[in-house]
């Protein structure tokens, strides 16, 4: 068993080891999508790191990695996060939780600590949904929050199905889906994560325990017009879905602005076919919508649809709104969160607008989260950051929580 220093080059050594994997040449930051060469490299790094700590690594039937300290078994304490990223994402969203989990286990081991329950470090697959469109796919499949047929049918931008990608990664697509045996092993899941907003800056604290996650989901707004020639078609003869989609995108913003604390984002557009001298046939605009309750989020999306229809009226284009995923509001177990906060010296409880595997799993097993301060307040961007001292505070907090429950 090898013991490594916690820090290297001013950051957690584990983050330093993976710093060159999956660098995004266009935006900066990282593009580490599930089952791409970069993500495979991260999986190999994880296996090597976990094996170096004497952990036994297995891949479950949904592509999630589990590194077991001691024999796998029931009532396990599981910690970890994800290694995949959004396009051009930051270095911390996901990897911080995985590296901190390995470091917390390593620290327990070096003090001769003997856990009274099985312990696992987990890496969930496709947390961001950046390749197949549905976030937290690994934990959704594990817990049955998405059915296997729907998951198998998802496709990436090149038309590769999730089933085929899973097969290429060595999984049996027929065995994707709810994993009762693995679920039954989880007695408690704790995910440490970089904070993705400004909560801990405002609170002037390095760590917090999570209280809740906004309801959120993804919808595809398809605007259909008439493909035609850019030079031969007069400006008043067109049914241009790009112009209609631009109006619809403004309507998305207006709907969110008119609802307290709601958020709606169009972060991805696809113009079909996408040629400079071609009036497009259709546009897909993906909408990420979030609000404080399920009802408020549903109402926001209904308002978006009404406003988008109104915005394109008279353009000769049509609009369809298709739901691609849904995550209801998460309220983490209050007693558990309060207990963990107490163990850490009454650190704050903090709500978040970001989705997490812990949110998905909270419907099936006892679950909690620890947030580490992000001094930029920026996430899903190369500017996402955490000071080395706060990362160490996060590892120390996770180690203390593990000690308290093991
Ligand atoms: C994941 O980070 C999400 O909130 O979309
Ligand atoms: Mn993220
Ligand atoms: Mn994340």
Tab-separated table of N, CA, C and O in Angstrom, residues 10-98:
chain	number	residue	atom	x	y	z
A	10	UNK	N	0.652	22.590	-5.557
A	10	UNK	CA	-0.354	23.514	-5.047
A	10	UNK	C	-1.794	23.055	-5.184
A	10	UNK	O	-2.719	23.843	-5.033
A	11	UNK	N	-2.002	21.767	-5.482
A	11	UNK	CA	-3.382	21.245	-5.516
A	11	UNK	C	-3.354	19.809	-5.013
A	11	UNK	O	-2.268	19.244	-4.809
A	12	UNK	N	-4.536	19.227	-4.825
A	12	UNK	CA	-4.550	17.835	-4.390
A	12	UNK	C	-3.776	17.007	-5.407
A	12	UNK	O	-3.949	17.169	-6.621
A	13	UNK	N	-2.920	16.106	-4.914
A	13	UNK	CA	-2.031	15.362	-5.810
A	13	UNK	C	-2.826	14.603	-6.869
A	13	UNK	O	-2.421	14.510	-8.027
A	14	UNK	N	-3.986	14.070	-6.485
A	14	UNK	CA	-4.797	13.318	-7.453
A	14	UNK	C	-5.251	14.212	-8.602
A	14	UNK	O	-5.244	13.800	-9.769
A	15	UNK	N	-5.634	15.449	-8.286
A	15	UNK	CA	-6.040	16.377	-9.353
A	15	UNK	C	-4.842	16.715	-10.229
A	15	UNK	O	-4.972	16.888	-11.444
A	16	UNK	N	-3.677	16.800	-9.601
A	16	UNK	CA	-2.459	17.088	-10.366
A	16	UNK	C	-2.137	15.935	-11.321
A	16	UNK	O	-1.749	16.156	-12.473
A	17	UNK	N	-2.364	14.703	-10.854
A	17	UNK	CA	-2.051	13.531	-11.692
A	17	UNK	C	-2.919	13.475	-12.958
A	17	UNK	O	-2.500	12.945	-13.977
A	18	UNK	N	-4.134	14.005	-12.874
A	18	UNK	CA	-5.041	13.906	-14.043
A	18	UNK	C	-5.143	15.236	-14.803
A	18	UNK	O	-5.971	15.372	-15.708
A	19	UNK	N	-4.269	16.186	-14.438
A	19	UNK	CA	-4.414	17.554	-14.976
A	19	UNK	C	-4.255	17.643	-16.488
A	19	UNK	O	-4.739	18.592	-17.109
A	20	UNK	N	-3.573	16.666	-17.092
A	20	UNK	CA	-3.378	16.758	-18.550
A	20	UNK	C	-4.361	15.873	-19.323
A	20	UNK	O	-4.318	15.829	-20.544
A	21	UNK	N	-5.253	15.205	-18.630
A	21	UNK	CA	-6.161	14.258	-19.309
A	21	UNK	C	-7.421	14.984	-19.775
A	21	UNK	O	-8.140	15.579	-18.969
A	22	UNK	N	-7.691	14.920	-21.062
A	22	UNK	CA	-8.951	15.449	-21.599
A	22	UNK	C	-9.011	16.965	-21.665
A	22	UNK	O	-10.098	17.546	-21.596
A	23	UNK	N	-7.857	17.609	-21.816
A	23	UNK	CA	-7.849	19.074	-21.931
A	23	UNK	C	-8.613	19.487	-23.192
A	23	UNK	O	-8.434	18.891	-24.254
A	24	UNK	N	-9.498	20.464	-23.058
A	24	UNK	CA	-10.307	20.921	-24.199
A	24	UNK	C	-9.550	22.011	-24.949
A	24	UNK	O	-9.335	23.106	-24.416
A	25	UNK	N	-9.162	21.702	-26.185
A	25	UNK	CA	-8.318	22.625	-26.952
A	25	UNK	C	-9.094	23.863	-27.387
A	25	UNK	O	-8.508	24.906	-27.659
A	26	UNK	N	-10.412	23.786	-27.462
A	26	UNK	CA	-11.213	24.912	-27.943
A	26	UNK	C	-11.498	25.910	-26.836
A	26	UNK	O	-11.237	27.108	-26.960
A	27	UNK	N	-12.077	25.405	-25.731
A	27	UNK	CA	-12.502	26.318	-24.674
A	27	UNK	C	-11.475	26.475	-23.573
A	27	UNK	O	-11.508	27.414	-22.796
A	28	UNK	N	-10.553	25.495	-23.465
A	28	UNK	CA	-9.777	25.352	-22.243
A	28	UNK	C	-10.594	24.503	-21.288
A	28	UNK	O	-11.718	24.096	-21.614
A	29	UNK	N	-10.058	24.213	-20.113
A	29	UNK	CA	-10.754	23.302	-19.221
A	29	UNK	C	-10.718	21.884	-19.786
A	29	UNK	O	-9.799	21.523	-20.525
A	30	UNK	N	-11.738	21.095	-19.460
A	30	UNK	CA	-11.715	19.665	-19.780
A	30	UNK	C	-12.985	19.204	-20.487
A	30	UNK	O	-14.086	19.626	-20.127
A	31	UNK	N	-12.791	18.356	-21.487
A	31	UNK	CA	-13.920	17.631	-22.083
A	31	UNK	C	-13.633	16.156	-21.904
A	31	UNK	O	-12.789	15.578	-22.571
A	32	UNK	N	-14.342	15.573	-20.940
A	32	UNK	CA	-14.080	14.181	-20.545
A	32	UNK	C	-15.413	13.440	-20.570
A	32	UNK	O	-16.044	13.253	-19.521
A	33	UNK	N	-15.851	13.076	-21.761
A	33	UNK	CA	-17.179	12.485	-21.884
A	33	UNK	C	-17.106	10.967	-21.754
A	33	UNK	O	-16.108	10.355	-22.100
A	34	UNK	N	-18.207	10.418	-21.281
A	34	UNK	CA	-18.191	8.998	-20.937
A	34	UNK	C	-17.739	8.137	-22.123
A	34	UNK	O	-18.151	8.344	-23.260
A	35	UNK	N	-16.862	7.204	-21.808
A	35	UNK	CA	-16.361	6.217	-22.767
A	35	UNK	C	-15.735	6.854	-24.006
A	35	UNK	O	-15.897	6.370	-25.119
A	36	UNK	N	-15.045	7.955	-23.793
A	36	UNK	CA	-14.158	8.515	-24.815
A	36	UNK	C	-12.734	8.222	-24.325
A	36	UNK	O	-12.535	7.867	-23.149
A	37	UNK	N	-11.715	8.403	-25.187
A	37	UNK	CA	-10.360	8.072	-24.737
A	37	UNK	C	-9.971	8.776	-23.429
A	37	UNK	O	-9.350	8.167	-22.554
A	38	UNK	N	-10.347	10.048	-23.277
A	38	UNK	CA	-9.977	10.766	-22.046
A	38	UNK	C	-10.627	10.117	-20.830
A	38	UNK	O	-9.997	9.938	-19.776
A	39	UNK	N	-11.890	9.749	-20.969
A	39	UNK	CA	-12.587	9.186	-19.814
A	39	UNK	C	-12.068	7.788	-19.495
A	39	UNK	O	-11.964	7.401	-18.330
A	40	UNK	N	-11.706	7.025	-20.534
A	40	UNK	CA	-11.088	5.713	-20.281
A	40	UNK	C	-9.767	5.883	-19.526
A	40	UNK	O	-9.441	5.111	-18.636
A	41	UNK	N	-9.032	6.927	-19.907
A	41	UNK	CA	-7.751	7.169	-19.228
A	41	UNK	C	-7.986	7.507	-17.747
A	41	UNK	O	-7.245	7.077	-16.859
A	42	UNK	N	-9.049	8.289	-17.496
A	42	UNK	CA	-9.373	8.615	-16.102
A	42	UNK	C	-9.773	7.363	-15.329
A	42	UNK	O	-9.431	7.207	-14.153
A	43	UNK	N	-10.508	6.475	-15.977
A	43	UNK	CA	-10.882	5.221	-15.311
A	43	UNK	C	-9.631	4.412	-14.963
A	43	UNK	O	-9.529	3.846	-13.873
A	44	UNK	N	-8.676	4.382	-15.917
A	44	UNK	CA	-7.435	3.634	-15.646
A	44	UNK	C	-6.683	4.259	-14.483
A	44	UNK	O	-6.148	3.566	-13.623
A	45	UNK	N	-6.651	5.605	-14.477
A	45	UNK	CA	-5.991	6.291	-13.369
A	45	UNK	C	-6.660	5.905	-12.043
A	45	UNK	O	-5.991	5.604	-11.046
A	46	UNK	N	-7.999	5.894	-12.044
A	46	UNK	CA	-8.733	5.570	-10.810
A	46	UNK	C	-8.403	4.150	-10.343
A	46	UNK	O	-8.141	3.926	-9.163
A	47	UNK	N	-8.396	3.211	-11.284
A	47	UNK	CA	-8.128	1.821	-10.916
A	47	UNK	C	-6.723	1.719	-10.319
A	47	UNK	O	-6.520	1.072	-9.277
A	48	UNK	N	-5.755	2.408	-10.958
A	48	UNK	CA	-4.376	2.342	-10.447
A	48	UNK	C	-4.280	2.963	-9.058
A	48	UNK	O	-3.650	2.403	-8.148
A	49	UNK	N	-4.921	4.105	-8.878
A	49	UNK	CA	-4.877	4.802	-7.584
A	49	UNK	C	-5.546	3.960	-6.495
A	49	UNK	O	-5.025	3.825	-5.389
A	50	UNK	N	-6.726	3.412	-6.821
A	50	UNK	CA	-7.469	2.624	-5.830
A	50	UNK	C	-6.723	1.331	-5.514
A	50	UNK	O	-6.604	0.927	-4.346
A	51	UNK	N	-6.188	0.700	-6.551
A	51	UNK	CA	-5.443	-0.542	-6.344
A	51	UNK	C	-4.217	-0.272	-5.481
A	51	UNK	O	-3.852	-1.084	-4.626
A	52	UNK	N	-3.604	0.899	-5.693
A	52	UNK	CA	-2.445	1.282	-4.881
A	52	UNK	C	-2.789	1.388	-3.401
A	52	UNK	O	-1.916	1.271	-2.541
A	53	UNK	N	-4.049	1.628	-3.101
A	53	UNK	CA	-4.490	1.693	-1.696
A	53	UNK	C	-4.973	0.330	-1.201
A	53	UNK	O	-5.517	0.222	-0.098
A	54	UNK	N	-4.823	-0.680	-2.053
A	54	UNK	CA	-5.258	-2.022	-1.641
A	54	UNK	C	-6.753	-2.245	-1.822
A	54	UNK	O	-7.321	-3.187	-1.261
A	55	UNK	N	-7.424	-1.369	-2.592
A	55	UNK	CA	-8.862	-1.532	-2.814
A	55	UNK	C	-9.099	-2.444	-4.021
A	55	UNK	O	-8.284	-2.471	-4.950
A	56	UNK	N	-10.196	-3.182	-3.998
A	56	UNK	CA	-10.558	-4.043	-5.134
A	56	UNK	C	-11.592	-3.329	-5.980
A	56	UNK	O	-12.666	-2.975	-5.479
A	57	UNK	N	-11.280	-3.141	-7.266
A	57	UNK	CA	-12.157	-2.350	-8.125
A	57	UNK	C	-13.019	-3.267	-8.992
A	57	UNK	O	-12.519	-4.211	-9.597
A	58	UNK	N	-14.309	-2.970	-9.018
A	58	UNK	CA	-15.215	-3.665	-9.938
A	58	UNK	C	-16.017	-2.637	-10.716
A	58	UNK	O	-16.262	-1.522	-10.240
A	59	UNK	N	-16.404	-3.003	-11.938
A	59	UNK	CA	-17.302	-2.169	-12.734
A	59	UNK	C	-18.677	-2.798	-12.643
A	59	UNK	O	-18.824	-4.001	-12.892
A	60	UNK	N	-19.689	-2.022	-12.273
A	60	UNK	CA	-21.022	-2.632	-12.173
A	60	UNK	C	-21.660	-2.715	-13.559
A	60	UNK	O	-21.082	-2.296	-14.562
A	61	UNK	N	-22.866	-3.253	-13.613
A	61	UNK	CA	-23.467	-3.520	-14.932
A	61	UNK	C	-23.859	-2.255	-15.662
A	61	UNK	O	-24.196	-2.291	-16.840
A	62	UNK	N	-23.796	-1.079	-14.973
A	62	UNK	CA	-24.140	0.192	-15.614
A	62	UNK	C	-22.920	1.069	-15.883
A	62	UNK	O	-23.063	2.240	-16.242
A	63	UNK	N	-21.732	0.511	-15.679
A	63	UNK	CA	-20.515	1.257	-16.015
A	63	UNK	C	-19.976	2.107	-14.887
A	63	UNK	O	-19.029	2.878	-15.090
A	64	UNK	N	-20.566	1.999	-13.678
A	64	UNK	CA	-20.024	2.723	-12.525
A	64	UNK	C	-18.880	1.896	-11.918
A	64	UNK	O	-18.935	0.665	-11.925
A	65	UNK	N	-17.860	2.598	-11.403
A	65	UNK	CA	-16.711	1.910	-10.794
A	65	UNK	C	-16.841	1.921	-9.272
A	65	UNK	O	-17.185	2.960	-8.689
A	66	UNK	N	-16.542	0.796	-8.658
A	66	UNK	CA	-16.611	0.668	-7.197
A	66	UNK	C	-15.283	0.124	-6.709
A	66	UNK	O	-14.860	-0.953	-7.143
A	67	UNK	N	-14.630	0.857	-5.814
A	67	UNK	CA	-13.355	0.403	-5.250
A	67	UNK	C	-13.600	0.063	-3.785
A	67	UNK	O	-13.894	0.950	-2.967
A	68	UNK	N	-13.486	-1.203	-3.461
A	68	UNK	CA	-13.878	-1.691	-2.133
A	68	UNK	C	-12.685	-1.804	-1.205
A	68	UNK	O	-11.666	-2.381	-1.554
A	69	UNK	N	-12.864	-1.235	-0.030
A	69	UNK	CA	-11.893	-1.406	1.058
A	69	UNK	C	-12.455	-2.526	1.935
A	69	UNK	O	-13.444	-2.322	2.626
A	70	UNK	N	-11.848	-3.671	1.859
A	70	UNK	CA	-12.417	-4.843	2.521
A	70	UNK	C	-13.436	-5.488	1.599
A	70	UNK	O	-13.676	-5.028	0.484
A	71	UNK	N	-14.056	-6.554	2.085
A	71	UNK	CA	-14.986	-7.302	1.240
A	71	UNK	C	-16.243	-6.475	0.971
A	71	UNK	O	-16.777	-5.845	1.889
A	72	UNK	N	-16.718	-6.466	-0.283
A	72	UNK	CA	-17.991	-5.795	-0.561
A	72	UNK	C	-19.091	-6.436	0.280
A	72	UNK	O	-19.046	-7.630	0.535
A	73	UNK	N	-20.028	-5.635	0.717
A	73	UNK	CA	-21.102	-6.212	1.526
A	73	UNK	C	-22.174	-5.191	1.817
A	73	UNK	O	-22.105	-4.043	1.375
A	74	UNK	N	-23.170	-5.629	2.565
A	74	UNK	CA	-24.322	-4.795	2.898
A	74	UNK	C	-23.928	-3.688	3.877
A	74	UNK	O	-22.921	-3.793	4.564
A	75	UNK	N	-24.760	-2.664	3.921
A	75	UNK	CA	-24.605	-1.554	4.868
A	75	UNK	C	-23.272	-0.816	4.691
A	75	UNK	O	-22.703	-0.282	5.638
A	76	UNK	N	-22.788	-0.793	3.447
A	76	UNK	CA	-21.501	-0.137	3.178
A	76	UNK	C	-21.631	1.385	3.261
A	76	UNK	O	-22.697	1.951	2.993
A	77	UNK	N	-20.532	2.014	3.627
A	77	UNK	CA	-20.431	3.469	3.529
A	77	UNK	C	-19.711	3.764	2.216
A	77	UNK	O	-18.588	3.301	1.999
A	78	UNK	N	-20.395	4.486	1.337
A	78	UNK	CA	-19.876	4.740	-0.009
A	78	UNK	C	-19.635	6.231	-0.158
A	78	UNK	O	-20.460	7.051	0.262
A	79	UNK	N	-18.494	6.567	-0.732
A	79	UNK	CA	-18.208	7.975	-1.022
A	79	UNK	C	-17.552	8.063	-2.391
A	79	UNK	O	-17.006	7.085	-2.883
A	80	UNK	N	-17.646	9.198	-3.028
A	80	UNK	CA	-17.107	9.357	-4.376
A	80	UNK	C	-17.961	10.336	-5.154
A	80	UNK	O	-18.789	11.056	-4.576
A	81	UNK	N	-17.761	10.364	-6.470
A	81	UNK	CA	-18.471	11.340	-7.293
A	81	UNK	C	-18.340	10.878	-8.747
A	81	UNK	O	-18.578	9.713	-9.036
A	82	UNK	N	-17.908	11.735	-9.639
A	82	UNK	CA	-17.802	11.362	-11.053
A	82	UNK	C	-16.529	11.951	-11.642
A	82	UNK	O	-15.941	12.885	-11.077
A	83	UNK	N	-16.102	11.424	-12.777
A	83	UNK	CA	-14.890	11.916	-13.434
A	83	UNK	C	-15.189	12.547	-14.785
A	83	UNK	O	-14.317	13.190	-15.368
A	84	UNK	N	-16.397	12.367	-15.308
A	84	UNK	CA	-16.728	12.976	-16.605
A	84	UNK	C	-16.993	14.468	-16.403
A	84	UNK	O	-17.145	14.934	-15.268
A	85	UNK	N	-17.038	15.203	-17.502
A	85	UNK	CA	-17.190	16.666	-17.415
A	85	UNK	C	-18.189	17.163	-18.450
A	85	UNK	O	-18.551	16.439	-19.376
A	86	UNK	N	-18.581	18.409	-18.277
A	86	UNK	CA	-19.305	19.113	-19.353
A	86	UNK	C	-18.268	19.464	-20.427
A	86	UNK	O	-17.065	19.351	-20.191
A	87	UNK	N	-18.684	19.932	-21.600
A	87	UNK	CA	-17.701	20.368	-22.597
A	87	UNK	C	-16.931	21.582	-22.056
A	87	UNK	O	-17.545	22.575	-21.667
A	88	UNK	N	-15.612	21.472	-22.019
A	88	UNK	CA	-14.800	22.595	-21.518
A	88	UNK	C	-15.083	22.905	-20.062
A	88	UNK	O	-15.099	24.070	-19.655
A	89	UNK	N	-15.284	21.874	-19.252
A	89	UNK	CA	-15.617	22.081	-17.839
A	89	UNK	C	-14.394	22.317	-16.976
A	89	UNK	O	-13.253	22.312	-17.454
A	90	UNK	N	-14.642	22.510	-15.691
A	90	UNK	CA	-13.562	22.791	-14.749
A	90	UNK	C	-12.893	21.517	-14.252
A	90	UNK	O	-13.328	20.405	-14.553
A	91	UNK	N	-11.847	21.714	-13.458
A	91	UNK	CA	-11.048	20.585	-12.979
A	91	UNK	C	-11.648	19.931	-11.738
A	91	UNK	O	-11.210	18.850	-11.341
A	92	UNK	N	-12.650	20.570	-11.124
A	92	UNK	CA	-13.081	20.155	-9.783
A	92	UNK	C	-14.428	19.445	-9.749
A	92	UNK	O	-14.672	18.615	-8.881
A	93	UNK	N	-15.325	19.814	-10.649
A	93	UNK	CA	-16.687	19.268	-10.658
A	93	UNK	C	-16.620	17.778	-10.939
A	93	UNK	O	-16.464	17.358	-12.091
A	94	UNK	N	-16.722	16.971	-9.900
A	94	UNK	CA	-16.620	15.530	-10.012
A	94	UNK	C	-15.292	15.015	-9.479
A	94	UNK	O	-15.257	14.381	-8.407
A	95	UNK	N	-14.172	15.316	-10.177
A	95	UNK	CA	-12.886	14.776	-9.715
A	95	UNK	C	-12.547	15.139	-8.269
A	95	UNK	O	-11.922	14.355	-7.559
A	96	UNK	N	-12.954	16.330	-7.804
A	96	UNK	CA	-12.637	16.689	-6.417
A	96	UNK	C	-13.227	15.654	-5.454
A	96	UNK	O	-12.575	15.260	-4.475
A	97	UNK	N	-14.448	15.195	-5.731
A	97	UNK	CA	-15.092	14.218	-4.849
A	97	UNK	C	-14.427	12.853	-4.904
A	97	UNK	O	-14.343	12.151	-3.891
A	98	UNK	N	-13.938	12.484	-6.096
A	98	UNK	CA	-13.281	11.181	-6.236
A	98	UNK	C	-11.909	11.204	-5.568
A	98	UNK	O	-11.566	10.317	-4.782
